[in-house]
């Protein structure tokens, strides 16, 4: 008999014990044992988030502070987002790119209130599956800056039309915080970072909490009957309905922000100036149009088309593949995203999806599938 | 009580003469979660024991339903098209998938009876 090969033990978030008490079914995700669903099930969890509010444990994501001289300008050497233009307390979505303009990860970058002179501080949130690579990249490429990885903080999202009211009962004063802004809050003597953002298409917050307080904080939010725990299963269907990319599926190191329809995240100045990895290729794609584009797709029947499904033109030619696909509980039917040759990317274009050897009719659909309800002011 | 047999893949077979009503067990529907789509075969299709018979999809994923027995599809539960959640609500009743006319009743010996299936599910923890 031989010993089985050593496997990396799964990591647990500070909310692990709470998940188990709430009856979560867990599964490995990005090296963590994460809640996939609770007893209510993915369908009810999804619909509850759209109708009231859901609480999500996203503590597996990487949180870090990047500080030093001209930190915003320096970060721009790795990402195409306009970080210099960020006002203090404002957040921007951007991507780490490789030398070909392909996406190494996507992230949220927030400018923190500046200290003195040209010292600047940024708060970054990156994907769990990429965080080791991202932090290594930052340390190698920006050795003049200080990267502080915030290992001892949980990240909790509360999302949905009742999220703001539920959060205000715990910490008032953030009701009118703008979408894509971040501010500190004091809770039981600790500092929380409260960001008005999310991954569901709904209003809500993502809150960085010291690990030691995370369970109490989550339990306090869950004491509100409008707030239910939501697993990664519903998080995936919610973000897909909202037309948001999942790194590793809809975007990865073979796709550029232009192909992925993320050009909105690259400002006019940065498009013109470049100065980020792969700028030449990204600029060429902007000028000439990319050969393929990420699109929304609605199958006409009831059968979901999953990741990897071949997409055919009306004439029967292979023109792309589904990258995320499933059933949209709020859509009430199947929905998908994928890449197609640009000639077939206009909404309404008829396609076929090869599901279990059958060509099922579908059409390109505008994204998002469910209108975004971010906070846009009272 | 009707004669019900089970596979290790959590399909059940309810026997009525040489016709077997096939579906997935309550354990299986709980593991799958909310069923949102069921892909059923054409009536008249020949199926082989262990081969593909149908597909059941939850919000999360698609799963194959294997034919527990060799034979011919003589009926499908068309009601599941508009009400796939019936599989969750009544897996072993109204949530059946297909009826198979059994080609070789000898294959029944390979299936588990209720006691054996209960013990099998218990062993899965």
CSV table of C-alpha atoms in Angstrom, one decimal:
chain,number,residue,atom,x,y,z
A,1,UNK,CA,0.0,0.0,0.0
A,2,UNK,CA,1.2,3.5,-0.8
A,3,UNK,CA,0.1,6.7,0.8
A,4,UNK,CA,-2.2,8.8,-1.2
A,5,UNK,CA,-0.6,11.9,-2.6
A,6,UNK,CA,-0.7,14.8,-0.1
A,7,UNK,CA,-3.5,17.2,-1.0
A,8,UNK,CA,-3.7,20.8,0.1
A,9,UNK,CA,-6.3,20.9,3.0
A,10,UNK,CA,-9.3,23.1,2.1
A,11,UNK,CA,-9.2,26.5,3.8
A,12,UNK,CA,-12.2,27.8,5.7
A,13,UNK,CA,-13.5,31.3,6.0
A,14,UNK,CA,-14.2,32.9,9.4
A,15,UNK,CA,-17.9,32.2,8.8
A,16,UNK,CA,-17.5,28.4,8.3
A,17,UNK,CA,-19.1,27.4,11.7
A,18,UNK,CA,-22.0,29.7,11.0
A,19,UNK,CA,-22.5,28.1,7.5
A,20,UNK,CA,-22.7,24.7,9.1
A,21,UNK,CA,-25.2,25.9,11.8
A,22,UNK,CA,-27.3,27.3,9.0
A,23,UNK,CA,-27.4,23.9,7.3
A,24,UNK,CA,-25.2,24.8,4.4
A,25,UNK,CA,-24.1,22.2,1.8
A,26,UNK,CA,-20.4,23.0,1.2
A,27,UNK,CA,-18.1,22.2,-1.7
A,28,UNK,CA,-14.5,23.1,-2.6
A,29,UNK,CA,-14.2,26.3,-4.4
A,30,UNK,CA,-10.8,28.0,-5.2
A,31,UNK,CA,-9.2,26.1,-2.3
A,32,UNK,CA,-11.9,26.9,0.2
A,33,UNK,CA,-14.7,24.9,1.6
A,34,UNK,CA,-17.6,27.2,0.7
A,35,UNK,CA,-21.3,27.1,1.1
A,36,UNK,CA,-23.0,26.2,-2.2
A,37,UNK,CA,-26.5,26.4,-0.9
A,38,UNK,CA,-28.5,26.4,2.3
A,39,UNK,CA,-31.7,24.3,3.0
A,40,UNK,CA,-33.9,26.8,1.1
A,41,UNK,CA,-32.1,25.8,-2.1
A,42,UNK,CA,-30.6,27.8,-5.0
A,43,UNK,CA,-33.9,28.8,-6.6
A,44,UNK,CA,-35.4,30.2,-3.4
A,45,UNK,CA,-32.1,31.8,-2.4
A,46,UNK,CA,-31.9,33.5,-5.8
A,47,UNK,CA,-35.4,34.8,-5.7
A,48,UNK,CA,-35.1,36.0,-2.1
A,49,UNK,CA,-32.1,38.1,-3.0
A,50,UNK,CA,-34.1,39.8,-5.8
A,51,UNK,CA,-37.1,40.3,-3.6
A,52,UNK,CA,-35.5,41.2,-0.2
A,53,UNK,CA,-31.9,40.7,0.7
A,54,UNK,CA,-29.2,38.0,0.7
A,55,UNK,CA,-26.1,37.7,2.8
A,56,UNK,CA,-23.1,36.1,1.0
A,57,UNK,CA,-19.7,35.0,2.4
A,58,UNK,CA,-17.1,36.1,-0.1
A,59,UNK,CA,-14.2,35.9,2.4
A,60,UNK,CA,-12.3,33.7,0.1
A,61,UNK,CA,-11.6,36.7,-2.1
A,62,UNK,CA,-8.3,38.5,-1.7
A,63,UNK,CA,-8.1,41.8,0.1
A,64,UNK,CA,-5.0,44.0,0.1
A,65,UNK,CA,-3.8,47.5,0.6
A,66,UNK,CA,-1.3,49.0,-1.8
A,67,UNK,CA,0.4,52.1,-0.6
A,68,UNK,CA,3.3,54.3,-1.5
A,69,UNK,CA,4.4,57.1,-3.8
A,70,UNK,CA,2.0,57.6,-6.7
A,71,UNK,CA,0.4,54.3,-6.0
A,72,UNK,CA,-2.5,55.0,-8.4
A,73,UNK,CA,-0.2,55.8,-11.3
A,74,UNK,CA,2.0,52.8,-10.5
A,75,UNK,CA,-1.0,50.4,-10.5
A,76,UNK,CA,-2.0,51.8,-13.9
A,77,UNK,CA,1.1,50.1,-15.3
A,78,UNK,CA,-0.7,46.7,-14.7
A,79,UNK,CA,-4.3,47.6,-15.4
A,80,UNK,CA,-6.2,49.5,-18.1
A,81,UNK,CA,-8.6,51.2,-15.6
A,82,UNK,CA,-8.3,54.9,-14.8
A,83,UNK,CA,-7.0,54.7,-11.3
A,84,UNK,CA,-5.5,58.2,-11.2
A,85,UNK,CA,-8.9,59.7,-11.8
A,86,UNK,CA,-10.4,58.0,-8.8
A,87,UNK,CA,-11.5,60.4,-6.1
A,88,UNK,CA,-10.8,59.3,-2.5
A,89,UNK,CA,-13.4,56.8,-1.4
A,90,UNK,CA,-14.3,55.9,-5.0
A,91,UNK,CA,-14.0,52.4,-6.5
A,92,UNK,CA,-13.3,51.2,-10.0
A,93,UNK,CA,-13.6,47.8,-11.7
A,94,UNK,CA,-10.5,46.9,-13.8
A,95,UNK,CA,-8.4,43.9,-14.9
A,96,UNK,CA,-4.8,42.8,-14.6
A,97,UNK,CA,-3.6,42.2,-18.2
A,98,UNK,CA,-0.7,40.2,-19.6
A,99,UNK,CA,1.6,41.4,-22.4
A,100,UNK,CA,-1.0,40.4,-25.0
A,101,UNK,CA,-3.8,42.3,-23.3
A,102,UNK,CA,-5.3,39.0,-22.0
A,103,UNK,CA,-7.0,39.1,-18.6
A,104,UNK,CA,-5.1,37.6,-15.7
A,105,UNK,CA,-7.8,38.6,-13.2
A,106,UNK,CA,-10.4,41.2,-12.6
A,107,UNK,CA,-10.5,43.3,-9.5
A,108,UNK,CA,-12.0,46.3,-7.6
A,109,UNK,CA,-9.7,49.1,-6.8
A,110,UNK,CA,-10.6,51.9,-4.4
A,111,UNK,CA,-8.6,55.0,-3.6
A,112,UNK,CA,-8.4,55.5,0.1
A,113,UNK,CA,-8.3,58.9,1.7
A,114,UNK,CA,-4.7,60.1,1.1
A,115,UNK,CA,-2.3,60.7,3.9
A,116,UNK,CA,0.3,63.2,2.8
A,117,UNK,CA,2.0,64.5,-0.3
A,118,UNK,CA,2.3,62.0,-3.1
A,119,UNK,CA,1.8,59.0,-0.7
A,120,UNK,CA,-1.3,57.2,-1.9
A,121,UNK,CA,-3.3,54.2,-0.7
A,122,UNK,CA,-5.5,51.8,-2.6
A,123,UNK,CA,-7.7,49.0,-1.4
A,124,UNK,CA,-7.9,46.0,-3.8
A,125,UNK,CA,-10.3,43.1,-3.9
A,126,UNK,CA,-9.3,40.2,-6.2
A,127,UNK,CA,-10.6,36.8,-7.0
A,128,UNK,CA,-9.9,33.9,-4.7
A,129,UNK,CA,-8.5,31.6,-7.4
A,130,UNK,CA,-6.1,34.3,-8.6
A,131,UNK,CA,-5.0,36.0,-5.4
A,132,UNK,CA,-1.7,34.3,-4.9
A,133,UNK,CA,-0.7,35.1,-8.5
A,134,UNK,CA,-2.1,38.7,-8.3
A,135,UNK,CA,-0.2,39.5,-5.1
A,136,UNK,CA,3.0,38.0,-6.5
A,137,UNK,CA,2.6,40.1,-9.6
A,138,UNK,CA,2.0,43.3,-7.6
A,139,UNK,CA,5.1,42.6,-5.4
A,140,UNK,CA,7.3,41.8,-8.4
A,141,UNK,CA,6.1,44.6,-10.7
A,142,UNK,CA,5.7,47.4,-8.1
A,143,UNK,CA,8.5,46.8,-5.6
A,144,UNK,CA,8.5,50.5,-4.7
A,145,UNK,CA,5.1,50.1,-3.2
A,146,UNK,CA,4.0,48.3,0.0
A,147,UNK,CA,1.5,45.5,-0.5
A,148,UNK,CA,-0.3,44.6,2.7
A,149,UNK,CA,-2.3,41.4,2.3
A,150,UNK,CA,-5.3,41.5,4.6
A,151,UNK,CA,-5.5,37.8,5.5
A,152,UNK,CA,-7.3,38.4,8.8
A,153,UNK,CA,-10.4,40.0,7.3
A,154,UNK,CA,-13.7,38.5,6.1
A,155,UNK,CA,-15.7,39.9,3.2
A,156,UNK,CA,-19.5,39.8,3.6
A,157,UNK,CA,-21.9,41.0,0.9
A,158,UNK,CA,-25.5,42.0,1.5
A,159,UNK,CA,-27.4,42.4,-1.6
A,160,UNK,CA,-31.0,43.1,-2.7
A,161,UNK,CA,-33.7,45.7,-2.5
A,162,UNK,CA,-33.9,45.4,1.3
A,163,UNK,CA,-30.1,45.4,1.8
A,164,UNK,CA,-29.7,49.1,2.5
A,165,UNK,CA,-32.4,49.1,5.1
A,166,UNK,CA,-31.1,46.0,6.7
A,167,UNK,CA,-27.6,47.3,6.8
A,168,UNK,CA,-28.8,50.7,8.2
A,169,UNK,CA,-30.3,48.8,11.2
A,170,UNK,CA,-26.8,47.6,12.1
A,171,UNK,CA,-24.7,50.6,10.9
A,172,UNK,CA,-26.7,53.7,10.0
A,173,UNK,CA,-25.3,56.4,7.7
A,174,UNK,CA,-24.6,54.5,4.5
A,175,UNK,CA,-28.1,54.8,3.0
A,176,UNK,CA,-27.0,57.5,0.5
A,177,UNK,CA,-23.5,56.2,-0.1
A,178,UNK,CA,-23.0,56.3,-3.9
A,179,UNK,CA,-22.6,53.2,-6.0
A,180,UNK,CA,-18.9,52.2,-6.3
A,181,UNK,CA,-17.9,54.1,-3.2
A,182,UNK,CA,-16.2,52.9,0.0
A,183,UNK,CA,-16.0,54.4,3.4
A,184,UNK,CA,-14.9,53.2,6.8
A,185,UNK,CA,-17.3,52.4,9.6
A,186,UNK,CA,-16.8,51.7,13.2
A,187,UNK,CA,-18.5,48.6,14.7
A,188,UNK,CA,-17.9,47.3,18.1
A,189,UNK,CA,-14.6,49.2,18.2
A,190,UNK,CA,-13.3,47.7,14.9
A,191,UNK,CA,-12.9,49.3,11.5
A,192,UNK,CA,-15.0,48.0,8.7
A,193,UNK,CA,-14.6,48.9,5.1
A,194,UNK,CA,-18.1,49.4,3.6
A,195,UNK,CA,-18.3,49.4,-0.2
A,196,UNK,CA,-21.5,50.0,-2.1
A,197,UNK,CA,-21.1,47.4,-4.8
A,198,UNK,CA,-21.8,43.8,-5.5
A,199,UNK,CA,-22.1,40.9,-7.9
A,200,UNK,CA,-25.9,40.4,-8.2
A,201,UNK,CA,-27.1,43.4,-10.2
A,202,UNK,CA,-28.9,44.6,-7.0
A,203,UNK,CA,-28.2,47.4,-4.6
A,204,UNK,CA,-26.1,46.4,-1.6
A,205,UNK,CA,-22.8,46.5,0.1
A,206,UNK,CA,-19.7,44.5,0.4
A,207,UNK,CA,-18.2,44.8,3.9
A,208,UNK,CA,-14.7,44.0,5.0
A,209,UNK,CA,-14.8,42.9,8.6
A,210,UNK,CA,-12.0,41.7,10.9
A,211,UNK,CA,-12.1,37.9,11.1
A,212,UNK,CA,-12.7,37.8,14.8
A,213,UNK,CA,-15.9,39.9,14.4
A,214,UNK,CA,-17.2,38.4,11.2
A,215,UNK,CA,-19.5,35.8,12.6
A,216,UNK,CA,-21.1,38.3,15.0
A,217,UNK,CA,-21.5,40.8,12.2
A,218,UNK,CA,-23.1,38.3,9.9
A,219,UNK,CA,-25.4,37.0,12.6
A,220,UNK,CA,-26.5,40.5,13.4
A,221,UNK,CA,-27.5,41.1,9.8
A,222,UNK,CA,-29.2,37.7,9.6
A,223,UNK,CA,-31.3,38.6,12.6
A,224,UNK,CA,-33.3,40.8,10.2
A,225,UNK,CA,-36.0,38.4,8.7
A,226,UNK,CA,-35.5,40.1,5.3
A,227,UNK,CA,-31.9,38.9,5.2
A,228,UNK,CA,-31.3,35.2,4.3
A,229,UNK,CA,-27.9,33.4,3.8
A,230,UNK,CA,-27.2,32.8,0.1
A,231,UNK,CA,-24.7,30.3,-1.2
A,232,UNK,CA,-22.3,30.3,-4.2
A,233,UNK,CA,-24.9,28.5,-6.3
A,234,UNK,CA,-27.3,31.4,-6.3
A,235,UNK,CA,-24.5,33.9,-6.4
A,236,UNK,CA,-23.6,32.4,-9.8
A,237,UNK,CA,-27.2,32.5,-11.2
A,238,UNK,CA,-27.6,36.1,-9.9
A,239,UNK,CA,-24.4,37.4,-11.5
A,240,UNK,CA,-25.2,35.6,-14.8
A,241,UNK,CA,-28.6,37.2,-15.0
A,242,UNK,CA,-26.9,40.5,-14.2
A,243,UNK,CA,-24.5,39.9,-17.2
A,244,UNK,CA,-21.4,40.0,-15.0
A,245,UNK,CA,-18.3,38.0,-15.9
A,246,UNK,CA,-17.0,35.2,-13.8
A,247,UNK,CA,-13.2,35.0,-14.0
A,248,UNK,CA,-12.1,31.6,-15.2
A,249,UNK,CA,-15.2,31.2,-17.3
A,250,UNK,CA,-16.3,34.3,-19.2
A,251,UNK,CA,-12.9,36.0,-19.0
A,252,UNK,CA,-9.5,34.4,-18.6
A,253,UNK,CA,-6.0,34.6,-20.0
A,254,UNK,CA,-7.3,34.0,-23.5
A,255,UNK,CA,-9.7,36.9,-23.6
A,256,UNK,CA,-9.1,40.7,-23.7
A,257,UNK,CA,-11.3,43.4,-22.2
A,258,UNK,CA,-12.4,44.5,-25.7
A,259,UNK,CA,-13.5,41.0,-26.6
A,260,UNK,CA,-15.2,40.6,-23.3
A,261,UNK,CA,-17.3,43.8,-23.7
A,262,UNK,CA,-15.5,45.5,-20.8
A,263,UNK,CA,-14.4,48.6,-22.8
A,264,UNK,CA,-16.6,50.7,-20.5
A,265,UNK,CA,-14.0,50.0,-17.8
A,266,UNK,CA,-11.2,51.7,-19.9
A,267,UNK,CA,-11.4,55.5,-19.9
A,268,UNK,CA,-10.8,57.7,-22.9
A,269,UNK,CA,-7.4,58.8,-21.5
A,270,UNK,CA,-6.2,55.3,-20.9
A,271,UNK,CA,-7.3,54.2,-24.4
A,272,UNK,CA,-5.4,57.0,-25.9
A,273,UNK,CA,-2.3,56.9,-23.7
A,274,UNK,CA,-2.0,53.1,-23.2
A,275,UNK,CA,0.8,52.4,-20.7
A,276,UNK,CA,-0.8,49.1,-19.5
A,277,UNK,CA,0.3,45.6,-20.5
A,278,UNK,CA,-0.9,44.6,-23.9
A,279,UNK,CA,-1.9,48.2,-24.7
A,280,UNK,CA,-0.9,47.8,-28.4
A,281,UNK,CA,-3.2,44.8,-28.9
A,282,UNK,CA,-6.1,46.4,-26.9
A,283,UNK,CA,-5.8,49.6,-28.9
A,284,UNK,CA,-5.7,47.7,-32.2
A,285,UNK,CA,-8.9,45.8,-31.2
A,286,UNK,CA,-10.6,49.1,-30.2
A,287,UNK,CA,-9.6,50.6,-33.6
A,288,UNK,CA,-10.5,47.6,-35.8
A,289,UNK,CA,-13.1,45.9,-33.6
A,290,UNK,CA,-12.3,42.5,-32.1
A,291,UNK,CA,-12.8,39.3,-34.1
A,292,UNK,CA,-15.1,37.9,-31.5
A,293,UNK,CA,-17.3,39.3,-28.8
A,294,UNK,CA,-18.9,38.2,-25.5
A,295,UNK,CA,-22.7,38.3,-25.9
A,296,UNK,CA,-25.8,37.3,-24.0
A,297,UNK,CA,-27.7,34.3,-25.5
A,298,UNK,CA,-31.3,33.2,-24.9
A,299,UNK,CA,-32.1,29.7,-25.9
A,300,UNK,CA,-35.7,29.6,-27.3
A,301,UNK,CA,-36.7,26.4,-25.7
A,302,UNK,CA,-36.5,25.3,-22.1
A,303,UNK,CA,-33.2,23.4,-22.2
A,304,UNK,CA,-30.3,25.2,-20.5
A,305,UNK,CA,-27.0,25.3,-22.5
A,306,UNK,CA,-24.0,24.9,-20.2
A,307,UNK,CA,-20.4,26.1,-20.3
A,308,UNK,CA,-18.6,24.6,-23.4
A,309,UNK,CA,-21.7,24.3,-25.6
A,310,UNK,CA,-20.8,24.9,-29.2
A,311,UNK,CA,-22.5,27.9,-30.9
A,312,UNK,CA,-23.4,27.6,-34.6
A,313,UNK,CA,-24.5,30.3,-37.0
A,314,UNK,CA,-27.8,30.0,-38.7
A,315,UNK,CA,-25.9,28.5,-41.6
A,316,UNK,CA,-24.4,25.8,-39.3
A,317,UNK,CA,-20.9,27.1,-39.0
A,318,UNK,CA,-19.1,26.9,-35.6
A,319,UNK,CA,-18.8,30.5,-34.4
A,320,UNK,CA,-18.1,30.2,-30.7
A,321,UNK,CA,-18.8,28.6,-27.4
A,322,UNK,CA,-20.9,29.2,-24.3
A,323,UNK,CA,-18.8,30.3,-21.3
A,324,UNK,CA,-21.6,30.4,-18.7
A,325,UNK,CA,-25.0,29.0,-19.1
A,326,UNK,CA,-27.8,27.8,-16.9
A,327,UNK,CA,-31.3,28.6,-15.7
A,328,UNK,CA,-32.2,32.1,-14.7
A,329,UNK,CA,-34.7,31.9,-11.8
A,330,UNK,CA,-35.8,35.6,-12.3
A,331,UNK,CA,-35.6,35.2,-16.1
A,332,UNK,CA,-37.8,32.1,-15.8
A,333,UNK,CA,-35.9,30.2,-18.4
A,334,UNK,CA,-32.5,29.3,-19.7
A,335,UNK,CA,-29.8,32.0,-20.3
A,336,UNK,CA,-26.2,32.0,-21.3
A,337,UNK,CA,-23.2,34.1,-22.2
A,338,UNK,CA,-20.5,33.2,-24.7
A,339,UNK,CA,-18.2,34.4,-27.4
A,340,UNK,CA,-19.2,34.6,-31.0
A,341,UNK,CA,-17.6,35.9,-34.2
A,342,UNK,CA,-18.3,39.6,-34.3
A,343,UNK,CA,-20.5,39.3,-37.4
A,344,UNK,CA,-23.0,37.3,-35.3
A,345,UNK,CA,-22.9,39.5,-32.2
A,346,UNK,CA,-25.8,41.9,-32.8
A,347,UNK,CA,-28.8,41.3,-30.5
A,348,UNK,CA,-31.5,39.3,-32.3
A,349,UNK,CA,-29.0,37.3,-34.4
A,350,UNK,CA,-30.3,33.8,-34.6
A,351,UNK,CA,-28.0,31.0,-33.5
A,352,UNK,CA,-28.1,27.3,-32.8
A,353,UNK,CA,-26.7,25.7,-29.6
A,354,UNK,CA,-25.4,22.1,-29.8
A,355,UNK,CA,-26.9,20.5,-26.7
A,356,UNK,CA,-26.5,16.7,-26.5
A,357,UNK,CA,-26.1,16.4,-30.2
A,358,UNK,CA,-29.2,18.5,-31.0
A,359,UNK,CA,-29.1,21.9,-32.6
A,360,UNK,CA,-31.4,24.1,-30.4
A,361,UNK,CA,-32.6,27.5,-31.6
A,362,UNK,CA,-31.3,30.5,-29.7
A,363,UNK,CA,-30.7,34.2,-30.3
A,364,UNK,CA,-28.2,36.8,-29.2
A,365,UNK,CA,-29.8,38.8,-26.4
A,366,UNK,CA,-28.9,42.1,-24.8
A,367,UNK,CA,-27.2,42.0,-21.4
A,368,UNK,CA,-28.1,42.1,-18.6
A,369,UNK,CA,-30.9,39.6,-18.6
A,370,UNK,CA,-32.4,41.3,-15.5
A,371,UNK,CA,-32.2,45.1,-15.3
A,372,UNK,CA,-29.5,46.4,-12.8
A,373,UNK,CA,-30.9,48.0,-9.7
A,374,UNK,CA,-27.8,49.7,-8.3
A,375,UNK,CA,-28.3,52.7,-6.0
A,376,UNK,CA,-28.4,55.8,-8.2
A,377,UNK,CA,-29.2,58.4,-5.5
A,378,UNK,CA,-32.4,59.0,-3.6
B,1,UNK,CA,-46.8,-2.6,-1.9
B,2,UNK,CA,-45.6,-2.3,-5.4
B,3,UNK,CA,-42.3,-3.9,-6.3
B,4,UNK,CA,-39.7,-1.1,-6.4
B,5,UNK,CA,-36.1,-1.7,-7.2
B,6,UNK,CA,-33.2,0.7,-7.2
B,7,UNK,CA,-29.8,1.3,-9.0
B,8,UNK,CA,-26.6,2.6,-7.4
B,9,UNK,CA,-27.1,5.7,-9.5
B,10,UNK,CA,-30.4,6.4,-7.6
B,11,UNK,CA,-32.9,5.6,-10.3
B,12,UNK,CA,-35.9,3.7,-9.2
B,13,UNK,CA,-37.9,1.1,-11.1
B,14,UNK,CA,-41.5,0.3,-10.3
B,15,UNK,CA,-42.7,-2.9,-11.9
B,16,UNK,CA,-46.1,-3.4,-13.5
B,17,UNK,CA,-46.0,-6.7,-15.5
B,18,UNK,CA,-43.2,-6.2,-18.1
B,19,UNK,CA,-43.4,-2.4,-17.9
B,20,UNK,CA,-41.1,-0.5,-15.6
B,21,UNK,CA,-41.8,3.0,-14.5
B,22,UNK,CA,-38.4,4.8,-14.0
B,23,UNK,CA,-37.5,7.9,-12.1
B,24,UNK,CA,-35.0,9.3,-9.7
B,25,UNK,CA,-35.2,8.7,-6.0
B,26,UNK,CA,-36.0,11.2,-3.3
B,27,UNK,CA,-32.4,11.0,-2.2
B,28,UNK,CA,-31.3,11.9,-5.8
B,29,UNK,CA,-33.7,14.9,-6.1
B,30,UNK,CA,-32.4,16.2,-2.8
B,31,UNK,CA,-28.9,16.0,-4.0
B,32,UNK,CA,-29.7,17.7,-7.3
B,33,UNK,CA,-31.7,20.5,-5.8
B,34,UNK,CA,-34.3,22.5,-7.7
B,35,UNK,CA,-35.0,20.7,-11.0
B,36,UNK,CA,-35.5,23.2,-13.8
B,37,UNK,CA,-35.5,21.0,-16.9
B,38,UNK,CA,-36.0,17.4,-17.9
B,39,UNK,CA,-34.9,16.1,-21.3
B,40,UNK,CA,-36.9,12.9,-22.1
B,41,UNK,CA,-36.3,10.4,-24.9
B,42,UNK,CA,-38.7,9.7,-27.8
B,43,UNK,CA,-41.3,7.0,-27.4
B,44,UNK,CA,-40.1,3.9,-29.2
B,45,UNK,CA,-36.4,4.5,-28.4
B,46,UNK,CA,-34.5,1.4,-27.4
B,47,UNK,CA,-32.5,1.8,-24.3
B,48,UNK,CA,-29.7,-0.3,-22.9
B,49,UNK,CA,-29.1,-1.1,-19.2
B,50,UNK,CA,-26.7,1.6,-17.9
B,51,UNK,CA,-27.1,3.7,-21.1
B,52,UNK,CA,-28.5,7.2,-21.3
B,53,UNK,CA,-32.2,7.4,-20.9
B,54,UNK,CA,-32.9,11.1,-19.9
B,55,UNK,CA,-31.3,14.2,-18.6
B,56,UNK,CA,-32.3,16.1,-15.5
B,57,UNK,CA,-31.1,19.7,-15.0
B,58,UNK,CA,-30.9,21.6,-11.7
B,59,UNK,CA,-30.0,25.3,-11.5
B,60,UNK,CA,-26.5,24.2,-11.1
B,61,UNK,CA,-25.9,21.3,-13.5
B,62,UNK,CA,-27.1,18.7,-15.9
B,63,UNK,CA,-27.1,15.0,-14.8
B,64,UNK,CA,-27.7,11.9,-16.8
B,65,UNK,CA,-30.5,9.5,-15.9
B,66,UNK,CA,-29.4,6.0,-16.9
B,67,UNK,CA,-31.7,3.2,-18.1
B,68,UNK,CA,-31.9,0.7,-15.2
B,69,UNK,CA,-33.0,-2.0,-17.6
B,70,UNK,CA,-32.7,-2.8,-21.3
B,71,UNK,CA,-35.9,-2.3,-23.3
B,72,UNK,CA,-38.1,0.1,-25.2
B,73,UNK,CA,-39.5,3.5,-24.1
B,74,UNK,CA,-43.3,3.1,-24.2
B,75,UNK,CA,-44.2,6.3,-22.4
B,76,UNK,CA,-42.7,9.6,-21.1
B,77,UNK,CA,-43.9,11.9,-18.5
B,78,UNK,CA,-44.7,14.9,-20.7
B,79,UNK,CA,-46.1,16.9,-17.7
B,80,UNK,CA,-42.5,17.4,-16.5
B,81,UNK,CA,-41.9,19.8,-19.5
B,82,UNK,CA,-44.1,22.5,-17.9
B,83,UNK,CA,-43.6,21.4,-14.3
B,84,UNK,CA,-40.1,20.1,-13.8
B,85,UNK,CA,-40.3,20.9,-10.1
B,86,UNK,CA,-42.6,17.9,-9.8
B,87,UNK,CA,-39.4,15.8,-9.6
B,88,UNK,CA,-38.6,17.6,-6.3
B,89,UNK,CA,-42.1,17.5,-5.0
B,90,UNK,CA,-43.0,13.9,-5.7
B,91,UNK,CA,-40.0,12.1,-7.1
B,92,UNK,CA,-41.3,8.5,-6.8
B,93,UNK,CA,-44.9,9.4,-7.7
B,94,UNK,CA,-45.9,12.1,-10.2
B,95,UNK,CA,-42.3,12.9,-10.9
B,96,UNK,CA,-41.6,9.7,-12.9
B,97,UNK,CA,-39.6,10.1,-16.1
B,98,UNK,CA,-40.2,7.2,-18.5
B,99,UNK,CA,-41.8,3.8,-18.8
B,100,UNK,CA,-39.7,1.0,-20.3
B,101,UNK,CA,-41.0,-2.3,-21.7
B,102,UNK,CA,-38.4,-4.7,-20.3
B,103,UNK,CA,-36.6,-6.8,-22.8
B,104,UNK,CA,-34.9,-9.2,-20.2
B,105,UNK,CA,-36.5,-9.6,-16.8
B,106,UNK,CA,-33.3,-11.4,-15.8
B,107,UNK,CA,-31.7,-7.9,-15.4
B,108,UNK,CA,-34.0,-7.2,-12.4
B,109,UNK,CA,-31.7,-9.4,-10.3
B,110,UNK,CA,-29.0,-6.7,-10.6
B,111,UNK,CA,-31.2,-4.1,-8.9
B,112,UNK,CA,-31.4,-3.4,-5.2
B,113,UNK,CA,-34.6,-4.0,-3.2
B,114,UNK,CA,-35.8,-1.3,-0.7
B,115,UNK,CA,-33.8,-2.6,2.2
B,116,UNK,CA,-30.6,-2.8,0.2
B,117,UNK,CA,-31.1,0.7,-1.2
B,118,UNK,CA,-31.9,2.1,2.2
B,119,UNK,CA,-28.6,0.6,3.5
B,120,UNK,CA,-26.8,1.9,0.5
B,121,UNK,CA,-28.0,5.5,1.0
B,122,UNK,CA,-27.2,5.3,4.7
B,123,UNK,CA,-23.7,4.2,3.8
B,124,UNK,CA,-23.3,7.4,1.7
B,125,UNK,CA,-23.6,9.5,4.8
